[in-house]
């Protein structure tokens, strides 16, 4: 697996109030306090980030956001900048999640600008890509995902590309209970790594690629055995601190 660090990131989506987030953090830290061999990230709603900063600071758990604006600052009502995320101790940000693309109309061009801005301010982008069921059934999944990666990352320098994380999320497996087989996940993650190699050469071997799509404690171990699957972007299974803690322990090679 080259020198890639394993990463498990939880995406709470639009769940948890501030008080619920604080309660979660206390329980979750107890569950993962002995984890040392992978990076753990919690990506929370904007309103919970400051409270989580206070709870998670100086712990092993990293803080991330679920989106950000492509602008540095200005008259962008309702938006959150990368600098604002840094101010509440975020080090990661999810960009290009399928729900942002499908529900809110974010384009490859929008996402490319967001990735560039995240890198410019020092955040680590978790760049998401993936196909829907129709594309997979038509045999167009690999080409679609390659185009997504190319569109978002082709304008970024090789040095900056070393700072990103890619998350493959088959849209048909998000929140549906369906999961791509470990072979399916490996095949697409290898395809993504091939695209990264075209963009940045051998350094692509050091870019973590995560799988996201109905990941649970029961299937994470099998997924993590694949050579190009370096972790997971976890949705619903990250909402309970005990079950998410179990998932992380099952992902650990210890």
Short mmCIF file of C-alpha atoms in Angstrom, two decimals:
data_model
loop_
_atom_site.label_atom_id
_atom_site.label_comp_id
_atom_site.label_asym_id
_atom_site.label_seq_id
_atom_site.Cartn_x
_atom_site.Cartn_y
_atom_site.Cartn_z
CA UNK A 1 0.00 0.00 0.00
CA UNK A 2 3.01 2.26 -0.55
CA UNK A 3 3.20 4.91 2.20
CA UNK A 4 -0.50 5.62 2.30
CA UNK A 5 -2.05 6.40 5.66
CA UNK A 6 -5.42 4.75 6.24
CA UNK A 7 -8.31 7.14 6.84
CA UNK A 8 -11.81 6.60 8.21
CA UNK A 9 -14.02 9.68 7.89
CA UNK A 10 -17.54 10.00 9.26
CA UNK A 11 -20.02 12.21 7.41
CA UNK A 12 -22.88 13.21 9.67
CA UNK A 13 -24.73 14.98 6.85
CA UNK A 14 -27.66 17.06 8.24
CA UNK A 15 -27.82 15.40 11.64
CA UNK A 16 -27.00 16.45 15.22
CA UNK A 17 -27.53 19.64 17.15
CA UNK A 18 -24.70 21.22 19.11
CA UNK A 19 -25.61 19.43 22.33
CA UNK A 20 -25.95 16.11 20.50
CA UNK A 21 -22.54 16.62 18.93
CA UNK A 22 -20.95 17.34 22.31
CA UNK A 23 -22.48 14.22 23.83
CA UNK A 24 -21.31 12.15 20.85
CA UNK A 25 -17.74 13.45 21.11
CA UNK A 26 -17.40 12.43 24.75
CA UNK A 27 -18.58 8.87 24.07
CA UNK A 28 -16.67 8.54 20.81
CA UNK A 29 -13.33 9.60 22.23
CA UNK A 30 -13.59 6.86 24.80
CA UNK A 31 -14.19 4.32 22.02
CA UNK A 32 -11.22 5.29 19.85
CA UNK A 33 -8.68 6.50 22.41
CA UNK A 34 -6.33 3.58 21.66
CA UNK A 35 -6.44 3.86 17.86
CA UNK A 36 -3.03 4.83 16.50
CA UNK A 37 -2.70 3.20 13.09
CA UNK A 38 -5.19 5.20 11.05
CA UNK A 39 -6.56 8.74 10.87
CA UNK A 40 -10.07 9.35 12.18
CA UNK A 41 -12.07 12.32 10.88
CA UNK A 42 -15.50 13.61 11.89
CA UNK A 43 -17.20 15.79 9.26
CA UNK A 44 -20.00 17.62 11.02
CA UNK A 45 -22.57 20.33 10.18
CA UNK A 46 -21.21 23.87 10.32
CA UNK A 47 -23.17 24.68 13.50
CA UNK A 48 -21.47 21.88 15.46
CA UNK A 49 -17.89 22.57 14.41
CA UNK A 50 -16.98 25.06 17.15
CA UNK A 51 -18.36 22.82 19.88
CA UNK A 52 -16.51 19.84 18.46
CA UNK A 53 -13.30 21.88 18.33
CA UNK A 54 -13.55 22.32 22.07
CA UNK A 55 -14.22 18.61 22.65
CA UNK A 56 -11.76 17.11 20.15
CA UNK A 57 -8.81 19.50 20.36
CA UNK A 58 -5.58 17.67 21.19
CA UNK A 59 -7.30 14.29 20.68
CA UNK A 60 -6.59 11.77 17.91
CA UNK A 61 -9.81 12.73 16.10
CA UNK A 62 -9.54 15.27 13.28
CA UNK A 63 -12.31 17.69 12.40
CA UNK A 64 -13.75 18.21 8.95
CA UNK A 65 -16.57 20.09 7.22
CA UNK A 66 -18.99 18.77 4.64
CA UNK A 67 -18.67 21.60 2.12
CA UNK A 68 -17.18 25.06 1.62
CA UNK A 69 -17.34 27.98 -0.78
CA UNK A 70 -14.92 28.48 -3.67
CA UNK A 71 -14.52 32.16 -2.78
CA UNK A 72 -12.03 33.43 -0.24
CA UNK A 73 -14.48 35.97 1.21
CA UNK A 74 -17.06 38.44 -0.01
CA UNK A 75 -20.75 38.91 -0.73
CA UNK A 76 -21.70 35.24 -0.84
CA UNK A 77 -24.76 35.07 1.41
CA UNK A 78 -25.09 31.78 3.22
CA UNK A 79 -21.63 30.48 2.31
CA UNK A 80 -18.73 29.37 4.51
CA UNK A 81 -15.11 30.02 3.53
CA UNK A 82 -12.08 27.84 4.00
CA UNK A 83 -10.55 30.38 6.38
CA UNK A 84 -13.67 30.15 8.54
CA UNK A 85 -13.24 26.38 8.70
CA UNK A 86 -9.60 26.72 9.69
CA UNK A 87 -10.68 29.07 12.47
CA UNK A 88 -12.69 26.27 14.11
CA UNK A 89 -9.81 23.81 13.77
CA UNK A 90 -11.00 21.98 10.66
CA UNK A 91 -8.25 20.26 8.74
CA UNK A 92 -10.43 18.36 6.25
CA UNK A 93 -13.37 19.23 4.01
CA UNK A 94 -15.61 16.98 1.90
CA UNK A 95 -16.04 18.33 -1.63
CA UNK A 96 -18.13 17.05 -4.51
CA UNK A 97 -20.29 14.66 -2.50
CA UNK A 98 -22.94 13.08 -4.70
CA UNK A 99 -25.70 14.75 -2.69
CA UNK A 100 -24.17 18.15 -3.45
CA UNK A 101 -23.99 17.23 -7.12
CA UNK A 102 -27.41 15.58 -7.41
CA UNK A 103 -29.54 17.74 -5.10
CA UNK A 104 -27.84 21.13 -5.29
CA UNK A 105 -26.55 21.16 -8.84
CA UNK A 106 -22.84 21.48 -8.15
CA UNK A 107 -20.88 21.00 -11.36
CA UNK A 108 -17.44 19.57 -11.96
CA UNK A 109 -16.26 23.15 -12.52
CA UNK A 110 -17.69 24.31 -9.17
CA UNK A 111 -16.01 21.44 -7.39
CA UNK A 112 -12.68 22.05 -9.13
CA UNK A 113 -12.68 25.64 -7.85
CA UNK A 114 -13.54 24.46 -4.33
CA UNK A 115 -10.72 21.91 -4.34
CA UNK A 116 -8.26 24.59 -5.43
CA UNK A 117 -9.46 26.99 -2.74
CA UNK A 118 -9.27 24.33 -0.02
CA UNK A 119 -5.70 23.57 -0.98
CA UNK A 120 -4.85 27.28 -1.12
CA UNK A 121 -5.88 27.81 2.51
CA UNK A 122 -4.31 24.60 3.80
CA UNK A 123 -7.27 22.26 4.12
CA UNK A 124 -7.16 18.64 2.98
CA UNK A 125 -9.95 18.05 0.45
CA UNK A 126 -11.80 14.74 0.51
CA UNK A 127 -12.80 14.82 -3.14
CA UNK A 128 -15.80 12.61 -3.95
CA UNK A 129 -16.60 10.90 -7.22
CA UNK A 130 -18.92 8.10 -8.29
CA UNK A 131 -21.57 6.85 -10.68
CA UNK A 132 -25.30 6.20 -10.47
CA UNK A 133 -26.96 2.85 -11.15
CA UNK A 134 -27.89 3.70 -14.75
CA UNK A 135 -24.28 4.48 -15.67
CA UNK A 136 -23.06 1.28 -14.04
CA UNK A 137 -25.65 -0.86 -15.81
CA UNK A 138 -24.70 0.77 -19.13
CA UNK A 139 -21.04 -0.05 -18.58
CA UNK A 140 -20.07 3.64 -18.43
CA UNK A 141 -19.05 3.83 -14.76
CA UNK A 142 -15.27 3.77 -15.24
CA UNK A 143 -15.32 6.45 -17.94
CA UNK A 144 -17.69 8.64 -15.90
CA UNK A 145 -15.55 8.50 -12.77
CA UNK A 146 -12.35 9.11 -14.75
CA UNK A 147 -13.93 12.24 -16.24
CA UNK A 148 -14.98 13.47 -12.79
CA UNK A 149 -11.43 13.07 -11.49
CA UNK A 150 -9.92 14.69 -14.57
CA UNK A 151 -12.35 17.63 -14.45
CA UNK A 152 -11.71 18.43 -10.81
CA UNK A 153 -8.01 17.74 -10.51
CA UNK A 154 -6.34 18.28 -13.88
CA UNK A 155 -5.63 21.98 -13.16
CA UNK A 156 -3.87 21.28 -9.86
CA UNK A 157 -0.11 21.04 -9.51
CA UNK A 158 1.51 17.69 -8.79
CA UNK A 159 2.69 18.94 -5.41
CA UNK A 160 -0.82 19.99 -4.41
CA UNK A 161 -2.30 16.71 -5.65
CA UNK A 162 -0.19 14.95 -3.05
CA UNK A 163 -2.32 16.66 -0.38
CA UNK A 164 -5.72 15.37 -1.44
CA UNK A 165 -7.84 12.36 -0.52
CA UNK A 166 -10.20 10.81 -3.06
CA UNK A 167 -13.43 9.07 -2.00
CA UNK A 168 -15.18 6.73 -4.42
CA UNK A 169 -18.88 6.67 -3.63
CA UNK A 170 -21.14 4.67 -5.95
CA UNK A 171 -24.36 6.68 -5.76
CA UNK A 172 -26.49 3.55 -6.00
CA UNK A 173 -24.96 2.30 -2.74
CA UNK A 174 -25.42 5.42 -0.59
CA UNK A 175 -28.14 5.08 2.03
CA UNK A 176 -29.73 2.20 0.10
CA UNK A 177 -28.32 -0.70 2.09
CA UNK A 178 -26.63 -1.90 -1.10
CA UNK A 179 -22.88 -2.13 -1.02
CA UNK A 180 -20.46 -2.57 -3.86
CA UNK A 181 -18.61 -5.82 -3.43
CA UNK A 182 -15.01 -5.54 -2.32
CA UNK A 183 -14.05 -6.50 -5.87
CA UNK A 184 -16.22 -3.69 -7.30
CA UNK A 185 -14.67 -1.21 -4.89
CA UNK A 186 -11.13 -2.35 -5.70
CA UNK A 187 -11.74 -2.21 -9.45
CA UNK A 188 -12.95 1.40 -9.35
CA UNK A 189 -10.36 2.55 -6.82
CA UNK A 190 -7.66 1.07 -9.06
CA UNK A 191 -9.22 2.93 -12.00
CA UNK A 192 -9.07 6.17 -9.99
CA UNK A 193 -5.43 5.53 -9.09
CA UNK A 194 -4.67 5.00 -12.77
CA UNK A 195 -6.22 8.38 -13.55
CA UNK A 196 -4.22 9.99 -10.76
CA UNK A 197 -1.06 8.40 -12.17
CA UNK A 198 -1.78 10.10 -15.51
CA UNK A 199 -2.05 13.43 -13.68
CA UNK A 200 0.82 13.19 -11.20
CA UNK A 201 2.99 10.18 -12.03
CA UNK A 202 4.28 7.69 -9.42
CA UNK A 203 3.30 10.02 -6.56
CA UNK A 204 -0.29 8.78 -7.05
CA UNK A 205 0.74 5.72 -5.06
CA UNK A 206 0.71 7.87 -1.93
CA UNK A 207 -2.80 9.35 -2.38
CA UNK A 208 -5.37 7.66 -0.09
CA UNK A 209 -8.51 6.47 -1.87
CA UNK A 210 -11.54 5.80 0.31
CA UNK A 211 -14.70 3.82 -0.39
CA UNK A 212 -18.08 5.25 0.60
CA UNK A 213 -21.45 3.54 0.24
CA UNK A 214 -23.34 1.76 3.04
CA UNK A 215 -20.11 0.98 4.89
CA UNK A 216 -20.71 -0.80 8.19
CA UNK A 217 -18.68 -2.44 10.93
CA UNK A 218 -19.55 -5.79 9.37
CA UNK A 219 -18.08 -5.11 5.91
CA UNK A 220 -15.22 -2.67 6.57
CA UNK A 221 -12.66 -5.39 7.24
CA UNK A 222 -13.15 -7.05 3.86
CA UNK A 223 -13.04 -3.72 2.04
CA UNK A 224 -9.82 -2.72 3.77
CA UNK A 225 -8.07 -5.85 2.53
CA UNK A 226 -8.19 -4.57 -1.05
CA UNK A 227 -4.87 -3.06 -2.22
CA UNK A 228 -6.29 0.26 -3.46
CA UNK A 229 -8.92 0.82 -0.74
CA UNK A 230 -7.27 2.89 1.96
CA UNK A 231 -10.24 3.62 4.17
CA UNK A 232 -13.85 4.72 4.08
CA UNK A 233 -16.16 7.71 3.98
CA UNK A 234 -18.94 6.57 6.29
CA UNK A 235 -22.44 8.05 6.37
CA UNK A 236 -25.23 6.56 8.47
CA UNK A 237 -22.96 4.19 10.36
CA UNK A 238 -21.02 7.16 11.75
CA UNK A 239 -24.02 8.63 13.58
CA UNK A 240 -23.76 6.38 16.61
CA UNK A 241 -20.49 6.75 18.53
CA UNK A 242 -20.39 3.14 19.69
CA UNK A 243 -21.06 1.55 16.31
CA UNK A 244 -18.70 3.95 14.56
CA UNK A 245 -16.04 3.13 17.12
CA UNK A 246 -16.53 -0.57 16.38
CA UNK A 247 -16.23 0.10 12.65
CA UNK A 248 -12.93 1.90 13.18
CA UNK A 249 -11.56 -0.91 15.29
CA UNK A 250 -12.59 -3.45 12.63
CA UNK A 251 -10.76 -1.34 10.03
CA UNK A 252 -7.57 -1.39 12.02
CA UNK A 253 -4.91 -3.90 10.95
CA UNK A 254 -4.00 -4.48 14.59
#
